[in-house]
Amino acid sequence: TISGGYFIFIVEPEPSAQVINKVFTLIVDRSGSMSGTKIIQAKNAASFIVQHLNTGDKFNIIDFATTVASFRPAHVDNNPVNEAAALTYISGFIASGNTNISGAFGTALPQFVTSNDSTANIIIFLTDGQATTGITNTQLILNYVDSLVTQLEATIMLNTFGIGSDVNVQ
């Protein structure tokens, strides 16, 4: 049983290490099951990440419920203008609707089509994990995501962060 608590994961390179550029996609669940504290936590986490990107990084935000939306059609450069616009975008998330996890990945992964070996390609997925529309079976979602990554022929680092005490840990 998992009880309440918080988790933060910050990785910083050694001071002498060369920092490689990163391409981030934040996928944020804004479905009805995320109402209350969960949507606040998701918005705070997404805002924190956007505020702590490095110069040279690119990013985009995919948010989903029954429908899937995107901050921009493709990854954008991390700069003060895009950061401010992204923070405004995140602040507008309202929890309602069903949970279309497969639709979110179907939108997010094709945006990595231009990825290359000189960047770290990273997805940060913030959800309670309760799929209710689109593909709802956990194994079928995993198979779908795997097939999309295979089509890209790219290396994608996928980090999933469960939000709430009723998170689907699978």
mmCIF file of C-alpha atoms in Angstrom:
data_model
loop_
_atom_site.group_PDB
_atom_site.id
_atom_site.type_symbol
_atom_site.label_atom_id
_atom_site.label_comp_id
_atom_site.label_asym_id
_atom_site.label_seq_id
_atom_site.Cartn_x
_atom_site.Cartn_y
_atom_site.Cartn_z
ATOM 1 C CA THR A 1 0.000 0.000 0.000
ATOM 2 C CA ILE A 2 1.283 3.433 -0.906
ATOM 3 C CA SER A 3 0.504 6.246 1.474
ATOM 4 C CA GLY A 4 0.855 10.001 0.971
ATOM 5 C CA GLY A 5 4.172 11.596 0.239
ATOM 6 C CA TYR A 6 6.186 13.569 -2.225
ATOM 7 C CA PHE A 7 8.980 12.742 -4.612
ATOM 8 C CA ILE A 8 11.345 15.031 -6.457
ATOM 9 C CA PHE A 9 14.018 13.842 -8.838
ATOM 10 C CA ILE A 10 16.723 16.284 -9.855
ATOM 11 C CA VAL A 11 19.746 15.158 -11.805
ATOM 12 C CA GLU A 12 22.644 17.503 -12.352
ATOM 13 C CA PRO A 13 25.857 16.703 -14.207
ATOM 14 C CA GLU A 14 29.271 16.993 -12.646
ATOM 15 C CA PRO A 15 30.490 20.607 -12.987
ATOM 16 C CA SER A 16 33.082 19.562 -15.573
ATOM 17 C CA ALA A 17 30.709 17.362 -17.582
ATOM 18 C CA GLN A 18 29.509 18.499 -20.980
ATOM 19 C CA VAL A 19 25.743 19.005 -20.924
ATOM 20 C CA ILE A 20 23.953 17.665 -23.981
ATOM 21 C CA ASN A 21 20.853 19.343 -25.317
ATOM 22 C CA LYS A 22 17.534 17.748 -24.497
ATOM 23 C CA VAL A 23 14.205 17.522 -26.246
ATOM 24 C CA PHE A 24 11.432 17.294 -23.658
ATOM 25 C CA THR A 25 7.784 16.453 -24.047
ATOM 26 C CA LEU A 26 5.663 16.823 -20.954
ATOM 27 C CA ILE A 27 2.477 14.774 -21.166
ATOM 28 C CA VAL A 28 0.001 15.990 -18.555
ATOM 29 C CA ASP A 29 -3.236 14.224 -17.629
ATOM 30 C CA ARG A 30 -6.052 16.764 -17.151
ATOM 31 C CA SER A 31 -8.920 14.262 -17.049
ATOM 32 C CA GLY A 32 -11.704 14.321 -14.457
ATOM 33 C CA SER A 33 -9.918 11.775 -12.262
ATOM 34 C CA MET A 34 -7.167 14.378 -11.808
ATOM 35 C CA SER A 35 -9.497 16.881 -10.126
ATOM 36 C CA GLY A 36 -8.598 18.514 -6.830
ATOM 37 C CA THR A 37 -5.088 18.152 -5.474
ATOM 38 C CA LYS A 38 -3.880 15.954 -8.342
ATOM 39 C CA ILE A 39 -4.325 18.594 -11.057
ATOM 40 C CA ILE A 40 -2.609 21.160 -8.838
ATOM 41 C CA GLN A 41 0.336 18.796 -8.341
ATOM 42 C CA ALA A 42 0.520 18.058 -12.076
ATOM 43 C CA LYS A 43 0.437 21.764 -12.969
ATOM 44 C CA ASN A 44 3.094 22.563 -10.356
ATOM 45 C CA ALA A 45 5.355 19.760 -11.593
ATOM 46 C CA ALA A 46 4.976 20.775 -15.254
ATOM 47 C CA SER A 47 5.645 24.431 -14.410
ATOM 48 C CA PHE A 48 8.736 23.507 -12.386
ATOM 49 C CA ILE A 49 10.142 21.482 -15.275
ATOM 50 C CA VAL A 50 9.535 24.257 -17.814
ATOM 51 C CA GLN A 51 11.192 26.803 -15.497
ATOM 52 C CA HIS A 52 14.294 24.630 -15.113
ATOM 53 C CA LEU A 53 15.137 23.755 -18.710
ATOM 54 C CA ASN A 54 18.599 24.633 -19.980
ATOM 55 C CA THR A 55 19.566 26.953 -22.803
ATOM 56 C CA GLY A 56 19.676 24.813 -25.949
ATOM 57 C CA ASP A 57 16.852 22.522 -24.852
ATOM 58 C CA LYS A 58 13.607 22.179 -26.782
ATOM 59 C CA PHE A 59 10.228 21.291 -25.313
ATOM 60 C CA ASN A 60 6.535 20.822 -25.889
ATOM 61 C CA ILE A 61 3.532 20.054 -23.717
ATOM 62 C CA ILE A 62 0.822 17.537 -24.544
ATOM 63 C CA ASP A 63 -2.240 17.656 -22.296
ATOM 64 C CA PHE A 64 -5.058 15.196 -22.469
ATOM 65 C CA ALA A 65 -8.442 14.139 -21.214
ATOM 66 C CA THR A 66 -11.029 12.779 -23.676
ATOM 67 C CA THR A 67 -9.337 14.964 -26.285
ATOM 68 C CA VAL A 68 -5.646 15.656 -26.718
ATOM 69 C CA ALA A 69 -4.164 19.140 -27.074
ATOM 70 C CA SER A 70 -0.658 20.427 -27.664
ATOM 71 C CA PHE A 71 1.065 23.630 -26.523
ATOM 72 C CA ARG A 72 2.730 23.879 -29.944
ATOM 73 C CA PRO A 73 2.560 21.636 -33.050
ATOM 74 C CA ALA A 74 6.236 20.738 -32.577
ATOM 75 C CA HIS A 75 9.023 21.179 -30.019
ATOM 76 C CA VAL A 76 10.078 24.790 -29.474
ATOM 77 C CA ASP A 77 13.290 26.339 -28.225
ATOM 78 C CA ASN A 78 13.575 27.035 -24.542
ATOM 79 C CA ASN A 79 13.647 30.816 -24.285
ATOM 80 C CA PRO A 80 11.913 33.394 -22.069
ATOM 81 C CA VAL A 81 9.035 33.972 -24.518
ATOM 82 C CA ASN A 82 8.232 30.271 -24.936
ATOM 83 C CA GLU A 83 8.656 29.650 -21.204
ATOM 84 C CA ALA A 84 6.176 32.401 -20.301
ATOM 85 C CA ALA A 85 3.672 31.160 -22.892
ATOM 86 C CA ALA A 86 4.040 27.570 -21.629
ATOM 87 C CA LEU A 87 3.462 28.612 -18.013
ATOM 88 C CA THR A 88 0.294 30.440 -19.052
ATOM 89 C CA TYR A 89 -0.807 27.377 -21.033
ATOM 90 C CA ILE A 90 -0.226 25.056 -18.047
ATOM 91 C CA SER A 91 -2.108 27.369 -15.674
ATOM 92 C CA GLY A 92 -5.226 26.910 -17.818
ATOM 93 C CA PHE A 93 -5.501 23.147 -17.278
ATOM 94 C CA ILE A 94 -8.889 22.155 -15.846
ATOM 95 C CA ALA A 95 -9.579 18.564 -14.821
ATOM 96 C CA SER A 96 -12.564 17.120 -16.694
ATOM 97 C CA GLY A 97 -13.414 14.346 -19.125
ATOM 98 C CA ASN A 98 -12.089 10.847 -19.729
ATOM 99 C CA THR A 99 -8.469 9.662 -19.794
ATOM 100 C CA ASN A 100 -7.079 9.058 -23.295
ATOM 101 C CA ILE A 101 -3.520 7.884 -22.590
ATOM 102 C CA SER A 102 -3.101 6.249 -26.000
ATOM 103 C CA GLY A 103 -4.230 9.430 -27.742
ATOM 104 C CA ALA A 104 -1.670 11.466 -25.789
ATOM 105 C CA PHE A 105 1.180 9.206 -26.865
ATOM 106 C CA GLY A 106 -0.184 9.092 -30.411
ATOM 107 C CA THR A 107 0.240 12.881 -30.499
ATOM 108 C CA ALA A 108 3.501 13.139 -28.558
ATOM 109 C CA LEU A 109 5.704 10.459 -30.095
ATOM 110 C CA PRO A 110 5.460 11.506 -33.767
ATOM 111 C CA GLN A 111 6.882 14.896 -32.722
ATOM 112 C CA PHE A 112 10.219 13.116 -32.188
ATOM 113 C CA VAL A 113 10.453 12.210 -35.886
ATOM 114 C CA THR A 114 13.362 14.640 -36.347
ATOM 115 C CA SER A 115 15.234 13.413 -33.253
ATOM 116 C CA ASN A 116 18.882 12.507 -33.500
ATOM 117 C CA ASP A 117 21.727 11.075 -31.447
ATOM 118 C CA SER A 118 23.050 14.496 -30.419
ATOM 119 C CA THR A 119 20.124 15.118 -28.056
ATOM 120 C CA ALA A 120 18.494 13.301 -25.176
ATOM 121 C CA ASN A 121 14.856 12.677 -26.146
ATOM 122 C CA ILE A 122 12.751 12.654 -23.002
ATOM 123 C CA ILE A 123 9.055 12.237 -22.235
ATOM 124 C CA ILE A 124 7.805 13.041 -18.754
ATOM 125 C CA PHE A 125 4.343 11.564 -18.255
ATOM 126 C CA LEU A 126 2.283 12.939 -15.337
ATOM 127 C CA THR A 127 -0.905 10.941 -14.665
ATOM 128 C CA ASP A 128 -2.947 8.914 -12.237
ATOM 129 C CA GLY A 129 -2.852 6.187 -14.889
ATOM 130 C CA GLN A 130 -6.565 5.395 -15.044
ATOM 131 C CA ALA A 131 -7.202 5.029 -18.822
ATOM 132 C CA THR A 132 -10.934 5.282 -19.601
ATOM 133 C CA THR A 133 -11.072 5.997 -23.337
ATOM 134 C CA GLY A 134 -8.996 5.146 -26.395
ATOM 135 C CA ILE A 135 -6.948 2.065 -25.589
ATOM 136 C CA THR A 136 -7.785 1.223 -21.962
ATOM 137 C CA ASN A 137 -5.933 -2.070 -21.420
ATOM 138 C CA THR A 138 -2.502 -1.427 -19.853
ATOM 139 C CA GLN A 139 -0.647 -4.050 -21.903
ATOM 140 C CA LEU A 140 -2.233 -2.822 -25.136
ATOM 141 C CA ILE A 141 -1.210 0.759 -24.277
ATOM 142 C CA LEU A 142 2.363 -0.427 -23.711
ATOM 143 C CA ASN A 143 2.313 -2.341 -27.013
ATOM 144 C CA TYR A 144 0.987 0.763 -28.817
ATOM 145 C CA VAL A 145 3.648 3.047 -27.345
ATOM 146 C CA ASP A 146 6.355 0.490 -28.157
ATOM 147 C CA SER A 147 5.175 0.273 -31.776
ATOM 148 C CA LEU A 148 5.235 4.076 -32.126
ATOM 149 C CA VAL A 149 8.788 4.258 -30.743
ATOM 150 C CA THR A 150 9.903 1.420 -33.019
ATOM 151 C CA GLN A 151 8.549 3.293 -36.062
ATOM 152 C CA LEU A 152 10.604 6.345 -35.056
ATOM 153 C CA GLU A 153 13.831 4.362 -34.864
ATOM 154 C CA ALA A 154 14.809 6.737 -32.062
ATOM 155 C CA THR A 155 15.799 6.399 -28.452
ATOM 156 C CA ILE A 156 13.149 7.928 -26.206
ATOM 157 C CA MET A 157 13.538 8.056 -22.433
ATOM 158 C CA LEU A 158 10.079 7.722 -20.907
ATOM 159 C CA ASN A 159 9.636 8.756 -17.277
ATOM 160 C CA THR A 160 6.237 8.154 -15.711
ATOM 161 C CA PHE A 161 5.227 9.915 -12.502
ATOM 162 C CA GLY A 162 2.070 8.715 -10.811
ATOM 163 C CA ILE A 163 -0.010 11.366 -9.103
ATOM 164 C CA GLY A 164 -2.428 10.626 -6.269
ATOM 165 C CA SER A 165 -2.982 7.842 -3.780
ATOM 166 C CA ASP A 166 -5.122 5.865 -6.264
ATOM 167 C CA VAL A 167 -2.537 5.814 -9.064
ATOM 168 C CA ASN A 168 -2.493 2.853 -11.431
ATOM 169 C CA VAL A 169 1.044 1.680 -10.669
ATOM 170 C CA GLN A 170 1.191 -0.532 -13.749
#
